Amino acid sequence: MTKGLPLLERRNPAPQPGIVHLGLGAFFRSFGVLVIDCLAKSQGGDWGIIGVSLQSSRTRDALAPQDNMYTAVSKGAGGENSRLISVLSEVVFAQEAPGELLDRMSKPAIKIVTLTVTEKGYCHVPSTGQLSFDHPDVRADILDTFPRSAVGYLVRALAQRWAAGIPPFTILSCDNLPNNGQVARNVVLSLAEAIDPNLAKWIAEEGCFPSTMVDRIVPATTSVDIERQAERAGVLDRAPVFHEPFIQWVIEDNFVDGARPDFSEFPGVQLVSDVAPFEEMKIRMLNGTHSTLAYLGYLAGYDTISETVTDHVFGKFLFNLWSNEIIPTIVPPIGVDLAQYARDLLQRYANPAIQHRTSQIAMDGSQKLPQRILGTLSDNLNLGHECRGLMLGVAAWMRYVGGIDEKGLPIDVKDPLAQQLRILSDKSNDPWNKAQNLMSCDAVFGGIGLSEKGREGIATAYMSLSEDGAQAAVAKLVS
Ligand code: CS2
């Protein structure tokens, strides 16, 4: 179909690079790159972006023949809106030339390194937030000057800057972690300390790690999306991205020498002194329910979040979850009405143009559960509140990582702890014991100190899922 169509082609050069982005996936290309593209077009400035893929050359290979340009398509009730993104000056695959990448990151012109490396990219223990010195990449990064992990790239590049007398770059984490700046700081300082305590001291004194809250729903691009877009546009773009119209980026205004684009000009971006209330609201209300719906919806046979929430039983379950179990644990950011926030979220989830797969969100649950669900659950238990919806969400995750769906078919569990979790689940055939065994996984549950009552509640939810199935278990809770 796309044969014979011309490829996207660059007309104007990208700005000189001032930012390196680690982890160039569809999310950041629909989010930070898009915002900075827009600002660069209206304000000018040397804020071109060098995009880095750490795991695969796929994005680089798709973007290189089209001069690192791509289309970002917004899909919502008002139809589609396309924007051509031209601010990527270069895209590199880190593993091919790690030394060159470190040299680029060490140039004085690079003022900011942004990160979307997902939760597991921080190589930390999810339940404690501390760098995991058992992680094979961390062990390698201590010994070898060519890094493997994102944290390794940050530390080795900072070491080069330190040696050359160049100030550090700002490290701007854009991952869905509470206090993501603090998490980034912790892991960077821990690795630096293991390499050279004086380097760690310099980074601690001179570095900046602003926290951010990032929000835009971006499903993975499929080959069908690529074909359709090419037919519509009459030009072949091998790496378009598709996103919802909504965007919110809350950034702590704390940059080395104040060097950053003037974000305030972009509607949807806020510069604040404290991101924590925004982060807590978003991670608990959006990501917490996203994960809960992803596991329950997947088990009930739903492919996407929009299908799941248009089932009125799931819709009611979701509303109860927000009203009774999540909102009471949150202190909202000033001026935000959480009930309205929930109603807006429901509309965003229901957007039929956004095919956000339950299986995509279900990925890496061991890294996501603590901050998305377990903190809220633990707050409820401490307040003496019922939280059967959250418990059902945790139990659904357990069923999911058990690797067999409700029809007896295998589930392709993508999670760094998949093997360990499968072993825990398979240790017993009895559902109650399976749940108890999974709760012994400290990397996930170690941070909240589950009470006996909490354990019982989760195991009871697990029993209900194995006996009744997800659809009926959810229906029971809302009846
Ligand atoms: C999702 C997020 O994949 C997931 O785990 O919950 O990517 C979610 O879509 C974004 O955080 C929305 O801002």
XYZ file of C-alpha atoms and ligand atoms in Angstrom:
492
model
C 0.000 0.000 0.000
C 2.721 2.449 0.993
C 4.937 1.507 -1.961
C 5.844 4.443 -4.155
C 4.980 7.051 -1.534
C 7.725 9.610 -0.893
C 9.423 9.588 2.530
C 9.178 12.516 4.926
C 11.906 15.002 4.149
C 13.473 17.809 6.182
C 13.189 21.356 4.871
C 14.757 23.306 7.741
C 17.715 22.226 9.845
C 17.035 21.219 13.466
C 18.253 23.686 16.117
C 21.698 23.065 17.631
C 21.366 20.403 20.330
C 20.988 21.541 23.936
C 19.184 18.452 25.234
C 19.954 14.736 25.219
C 16.990 12.450 25.764
C 17.552 8.906 27.045
C 14.806 6.375 26.180
C 13.267 7.671 22.953
C 9.903 5.869 22.868
C 6.483 6.868 21.539
C 5.597 8.532 24.842
C 8.365 11.132 24.883
C 8.093 11.734 21.150
C 4.396 12.612 21.721
C 5.186 14.606 24.825
C 8.478 16.332 25.631
C 9.866 16.325 22.086
C 6.575 17.742 20.822
C 6.515 20.502 23.466
C 10.142 21.459 22.840
C 9.577 21.360 19.066
C 6.746 23.809 19.464
C 8.755 26.100 21.749
C 11.813 25.947 19.477
C 9.632 26.995 16.537
C 8.142 29.940 18.412
C 11.111 31.028 20.560
C 14.191 29.833 18.701
C 17.170 28.920 20.895
C 19.586 26.031 20.823
C 17.217 23.413 22.146
C 17.613 20.709 19.526
C 17.340 17.198 20.961
C 19.679 14.246 20.535
C 17.416 11.214 21.015
C 18.978 8.079 22.451
C 17.652 4.532 22.372
C 19.281 2.301 24.938
C 17.756 -1.082 24.099
C 17.255 -1.314 20.345
C 18.130 0.432 17.085
C 14.522 0.322 15.823
C 13.599 3.988 16.326
C 16.927 5.198 14.959
C 16.571 2.950 11.902
C 13.064 4.231 11.203
C 13.908 7.898 11.729
C 17.316 8.132 10.034
C 16.051 7.829 6.405
C 13.505 10.581 7.066
C 16.009 13.058 8.537
C 14.756 12.401 12.105
C 11.421 14.028 11.309
C 8.114 12.430 12.222
C 4.411 13.140 12.523
C 2.583 13.376 15.848
C -1.154 12.808 15.445
C -3.598 13.899 18.122
C -6.788 11.799 18.161
C -9.858 12.903 20.043
C -13.522 13.804 19.891
C -12.698 16.709 17.566
C -11.028 14.386 15.027
C -7.360 14.211 14.145
C -4.686 16.839 14.175
C -1.203 16.242 12.732
C 1.972 18.077 13.571
C 5.379 17.665 11.956
C 8.128 17.340 14.552
C 11.559 18.512 13.454
C 13.472 19.256 16.679
C 15.338 15.918 16.810
C 18.796 16.747 15.508
C 20.036 13.194 15.739
C 18.954 9.781 16.979
C 21.536 7.324 18.262
C 21.534 3.747 19.448
C 23.692 3.859 22.566
C 25.119 0.337 22.371
C 26.695 1.008 18.969
C 28.972 3.812 20.084
C 28.823 4.384 23.843
C 32.028 6.424 23.913
C 30.743 8.844 21.262
C 27.493 9.254 23.120
C 29.367 10.094 26.327
C 31.386 12.690 24.379
C 28.192 14.268 23.058
C 26.661 14.322 26.538
C 29.794 16.018 27.802
C 29.637 18.984 25.417
C 29.107 22.297 27.264
C 26.152 23.072 24.930
C 24.161 20.180 26.450
C 22.287 21.726 29.335
C 19.620 19.118 30.074
C 19.370 15.330 29.932
C 15.745 14.221 29.938
C 14.788 10.637 30.776
C 11.946 8.276 29.966
C 13.554 4.956 30.717
C 10.499 3.465 32.504
C 10.457 2.426 36.128
C 12.916 -0.442 35.655
C 15.434 1.845 33.938
C 16.406 3.362 37.298
C 17.823 -0.021 38.405
C 16.346 0.556 41.833
C 14.411 -1.653 44.205
C 10.819 -0.512 43.575
C 9.738 -0.939 47.186
C 12.627 1.138 48.638
C 13.802 3.446 45.843
C 17.466 2.512 46.470
C 19.906 1.598 43.678
C 20.095 -2.186 43.358
C 23.749 -3.190 43.591
C 22.670 -6.738 42.616
C 21.524 -5.488 39.224
C 23.898 -6.879 36.561
C 23.958 -3.539 34.675
C 24.861 -1.656 37.843
C 27.661 -4.089 38.611
C 28.965 -3.679 35.063
C 28.627 0.127 35.222
C 30.845 0.295 38.305
C 33.662 -1.630 36.623
C 33.426 -0.561 32.980
C 33.739 2.987 31.619
C 31.322 2.147 28.771
C 27.944 2.105 30.488
C 25.004 -0.222 30.084
C 22.254 1.471 32.064
C 20.813 4.968 31.760
C 22.166 5.672 35.244
C 25.607 4.582 34.022
C 25.435 7.013 31.069
C 24.458 9.869 33.364
C 27.256 9.188 35.841
C 30.008 8.546 33.274
C 29.036 11.646 31.276
C 28.990 13.739 34.450
C 32.430 12.319 35.310
C 33.745 13.524 31.935
C 32.266 16.977 32.497
C 33.729 17.126 35.994
C 37.176 16.167 34.682
C 36.923 18.855 31.978
C 35.660 21.577 34.334
C 32.236 21.791 32.646
C 29.163 22.296 34.856
C 26.770 19.343 35.120
C 23.653 19.082 33.005
C 20.260 19.129 34.642
C 18.773 15.625 34.927
C 15.055 15.831 34.171
C 13.281 12.551 34.897
C 9.976 12.204 33.037
C 8.995 8.769 34.301
C 5.904 7.888 36.311
C 7.573 7.642 39.687
C 6.719 9.703 42.751
C 9.547 12.172 43.434
C 11.126 11.067 40.188
C 13.816 13.743 40.557
C 14.722 12.409 43.983
C 14.788 8.815 42.680
C 17.086 9.899 39.826
C 19.301 11.773 42.289
C 19.509 8.763 44.624
C 20.531 6.292 41.965
C 22.980 8.682 40.275
C 24.656 9.579 43.571
C 24.811 5.938 44.697
C 26.495 4.833 41.481
C 28.830 7.862 41.481
C 29.770 7.140 45.119
C 30.709 3.559 44.158
C 32.918 4.897 41.337
C 34.457 7.938 43.018
C 33.145 9.599 46.201
C 34.552 12.987 45.085
C 32.528 12.779 41.878
C 29.428 12.046 43.963
C 30.179 15.056 46.150
C 30.474 17.346 43.093
C 27.209 16.055 41.607
C 25.431 16.455 44.946
C 26.648 20.050 45.252
C 26.332 21.237 41.643
C 23.687 19.003 40.046
C 19.951 19.624 39.709
C 17.312 16.900 39.549
C 13.931 18.592 39.180
C 10.907 16.378 39.713
C 8.172 16.336 37.097
C 4.655 15.053 36.622
C 4.043 13.871 33.062
C 0.650 13.055 31.618
C -0.463 12.094 28.136
C -1.928 8.773 27.023
C 0.128 7.333 24.168
C -0.533 3.817 22.889
C 2.234 1.964 21.054
C 2.212 2.655 17.293
C 1.172 -0.370 15.197
C 1.980 -1.241 11.572
C -1.679 -0.628 10.700
C -1.375 2.902 12.163
C 1.668 3.508 9.951
C -0.116 2.347 6.790
C -3.254 4.374 7.481
C -1.273 7.499 8.242
C 0.731 7.117 5.018
C -2.462 6.718 2.966
C -4.009 9.783 4.582
C -0.931 11.979 4.268
C 0.361 10.726 0.913
C 3.843 10.616 2.477
C 5.474 7.663 4.188
C 6.434 8.216 7.817
C 7.915 5.041 9.294
C 7.724 6.335 12.868
C 4.582 8.390 13.478
C 3.145 8.677 16.979
C -0.520 8.854 17.992
C -1.702 10.453 21.209
C -4.719 11.869 22.996
C -5.268 15.665 22.863
C -4.745 16.079 26.639
C -1.311 17.055 27.926
C -0.027 18.059 31.368
C 3.598 18.533 32.311
C 4.340 19.923 35.760
C 8.018 20.746 36.231
C 9.902 21.773 39.353
C 11.732 24.939 38.363
C 15.215 23.890 39.435
C 17.734 23.833 36.560
C 21.524 24.212 36.573
C 22.178 27.960 35.957
C 18.454 28.331 35.153
C 19.197 26.991 31.642
C 15.964 25.693 30.040
C 13.505 26.559 27.289
C 10.762 28.960 28.369
C 8.264 26.186 29.081
C 5.641 28.542 30.471
C 4.635 29.530 26.934
C 3.213 26.064 26.181
C -0.360 25.553 27.395
C -0.350 22.414 29.539
C 3.111 22.980 30.998
C 3.404 24.421 34.516
C 6.570 25.411 36.350
C 6.133 25.024 40.102
C 8.217 24.863 43.261
C 6.689 21.574 44.474
C 5.541 18.822 42.119
C 4.644 16.281 44.838
C 0.867 16.958 45.095
C 0.479 16.784 41.295
C 2.485 13.571 41.124
C 0.594 11.869 43.887
C -2.749 12.792 42.347
C -1.758 11.590 38.901
C 0.009 8.386 39.878
C -2.728 7.267 42.247
C -5.751 8.396 40.245
C -4.587 7.757 36.694
C -1.825 5.173 36.785
C -3.318 3.310 39.758
C -6.650 2.825 38.010
C -4.946 2.230 34.659
C -3.059 -0.740 36.096
C -6.113 -2.033 37.980
C -8.220 -1.848 34.811
C -5.440 -3.340 32.704
C -5.210 -6.554 34.790
C -8.924 -6.949 35.432
C -9.853 -5.922 31.885
C -7.291 -8.278 30.350
C -8.563 -11.210 32.438
C -12.146 -10.346 31.499
C -11.159 -10.531 27.822
C -10.893 -6.810 26.986
C -8.222 -5.652 24.589
C -8.181 -1.952 25.349
C -8.890 0.454 28.210
C -11.638 2.154 26.228
C -13.463 -1.184 25.765
C -13.022 -1.955 29.457
C -14.492 1.299 30.762
C -17.414 1.275 28.364
C -18.568 -1.938 30.065
C -20.861 -0.268 32.621
C -19.891 -2.705 35.391
C -16.246 -1.692 35.002
C -17.278 1.966 34.673
C -19.093 1.819 38.010
C -16.230 -0.106 39.609
C -13.829 2.602 38.447
C -15.938 5.399 39.878
C -16.273 3.634 43.236
C -12.534 3.076 43.257
C -11.852 6.783 42.809
C -14.543 8.013 45.193
C -14.197 5.528 48.026
C -10.622 4.320 47.979
C -8.330 6.734 46.141
C -9.583 10.314 46.537
C -9.831 10.060 50.366
C -6.048 9.379 50.503
C -5.020 12.419 48.443
C -4.369 16.031 49.369
C -5.135 17.769 46.053
C -2.929 20.421 44.497
C -4.327 23.886 45.268
C -7.359 24.669 43.112
C -7.868 21.117 41.793
C -11.257 19.426 42.239
C -10.518 15.702 42.404
C -14.081 14.648 41.556
C -13.843 16.679 38.353
C -10.358 15.280 37.689
C -11.887 11.779 37.918
C -14.704 12.654 35.511
C -12.176 14.039 33.032
C -10.077 10.887 33.359
C -13.074 8.715 32.551
C -13.627 10.686 29.355
C -9.988 10.301 28.415
C -10.078 6.530 29.064
C -13.232 6.157 26.988
C -11.707 7.927 23.913
C -12.420 5.288 21.228
C -9.745 6.681 18.897
C -7.028 5.718 21.401
C -6.475 1.977 21.304
C -4.498 1.642 24.508
C -3.983 -2.063 25.036
C -4.548 -3.599 28.460
C -1.517 -5.813 27.744
C 0.671 -2.717 27.163
C -0.221 -1.183 30.519
C 0.067 -4.593 32.233
C 3.794 -4.683 31.448
C 6.326 -4.348 34.291
C 3.697 -4.540 37.034
C 6.287 -5.426 39.681
C 7.891 -2.026 39.077
C 4.617 -0.125 38.977
C 2.447 -1.592 41.712
C 4.170 -0.074 44.775
C 3.719 3.580 43.770
C 0.497 3.181 41.793
C -1.586 0.980 44.095
C 0.152 -0.326 47.197
C 0.717 3.084 48.820
C -2.982 3.926 48.421
C -3.954 0.506 49.727
C -1.711 0.881 52.749
C -3.134 4.376 53.508
C -6.647 2.888 53.460
C -5.638 0.101 55.822
C -4.011 2.589 58.192
C -7.192 4.673 58.180
C -9.240 1.552 58.893
C -11.069 1.929 55.532
C -12.306 -0.893 53.320
C -10.436 -1.062 50.018
C -11.766 -4.115 48.236
C -11.403 -2.558 44.781
C -7.673 -1.952 45.191
C -7.273 -5.424 46.653
C -9.020 -6.878 43.626
C -6.589 -4.924 41.434
C -3.584 -6.404 43.262
C -5.124 -9.878 43.069
C -5.694 -9.414 39.322
C -2.004 -8.567 38.927
C -1.213 -11.798 40.781
C -3.452 -13.816 38.481
C -1.802 -12.115 35.502
C 1.773 -12.873 36.584
C 0.651 -16.459 37.282
C 0.842 -16.647 33.480
C -2.451 -18.439 32.646
C -5.609 -16.574 31.653
C -9.204 -17.470 32.481
C -9.489 -19.655 29.388
C -6.390 -21.609 30.371
C -4.247 -19.880 27.723
C -0.724 -18.609 28.425
C -0.187 -14.907 29.135
C 2.938 -13.274 27.727
C 4.070 -11.666 30.997
C 6.639 -8.915 30.353
C 8.248 -8.015 33.642
C 11.835 -8.041 34.916
C 10.641 -10.258 37.798
C 8.427 -12.486 35.613
C 10.367 -15.657 36.306
C 10.609 -15.117 40.052
C 6.878 -14.295 40.261
C 5.937 -17.353 38.223
C 7.927 -19.574 40.573
C 6.158 -18.050 43.592
C 2.769 -18.549 41.953
C 3.520 -22.135 40.912
C 4.725 -23.129 44.393
C 1.195 -24.118 45.345
C -1.988 -25.141 43.547
C -4.177 -23.694 46.229
C -5.355 -20.137 45.355
C -5.084 -18.856 48.937
C -1.501 -20.070 49.220
C -0.596 -18.785 45.757
C -1.656 -15.304 46.853
C 0.250 -15.576 50.135
C 3.369 -16.755 48.299
C 3.245 -13.849 45.869
C 2.899 -11.430 48.780
C 6.246 -12.700 50.074
C 7.950 -10.946 47.135
C 9.777 -8.186 49.010
C 10.795 -6.226 45.916
C 7.091 -5.469 45.446
C 5.516 -5.611 48.907
C 8.556 -4.931 51.133
C 7.909 -1.190 51.367
C 4.420 -1.241 52.850
C 4.551 -3.806 55.662
C 1.178 -5.421 54.855
C -0.900 -6.145 57.952
C -2.571 -9.518 58.520
C -5.871 -7.899 57.558
C -4.358 -6.614 54.317
C -2.986 -10.058 53.427
C -6.302 -11.689 54.111
C -8.163 -9.129 52.017
C -5.859 -9.643 49.019
C -5.995 -13.442 49.316
C -9.811 -13.275 49.534
C -9.893 -11.130 46.383
C -7.618 -13.653 44.684
C -10.006 -16.479 45.652
C -12.921 -14.538 44.201
C -11.037 -14.025 40.921
C -10.100 -17.687 40.613
C -13.594 -18.913 41.491
C -15.778 -16.372 39.691
C -13.527 -14.847 37.014
C -12.739 -11.129 36.663
C -16.047 -10.003 35.149
C -18.152 -11.568 37.923
C -15.733 -10.548 40.691
C -15.980 -6.907 39.562
C -19.777 -7.177 39.235
C -20.005 -8.544 42.796
C -18.124 -5.550 44.135
C -20.422 -3.004 42.520
C -23.740 -4.763 43.160
C 0.234 3.720 31.603
C 0.924 5.074 31.394
O 1.491 2.166 30.396
C 1.170 2.549 31.515
O 1.566 1.993 32.521
O -0.429 3.751 32.829
O 1.812 5.038 30.365
C -0.099 6.204 31.183
O -0.750 6.055 29.950
C 0.552 7.559 31.254
O 1.218 7.686 32.463
C -0.487 8.647 31.092
O 0.079 9.854 31.404
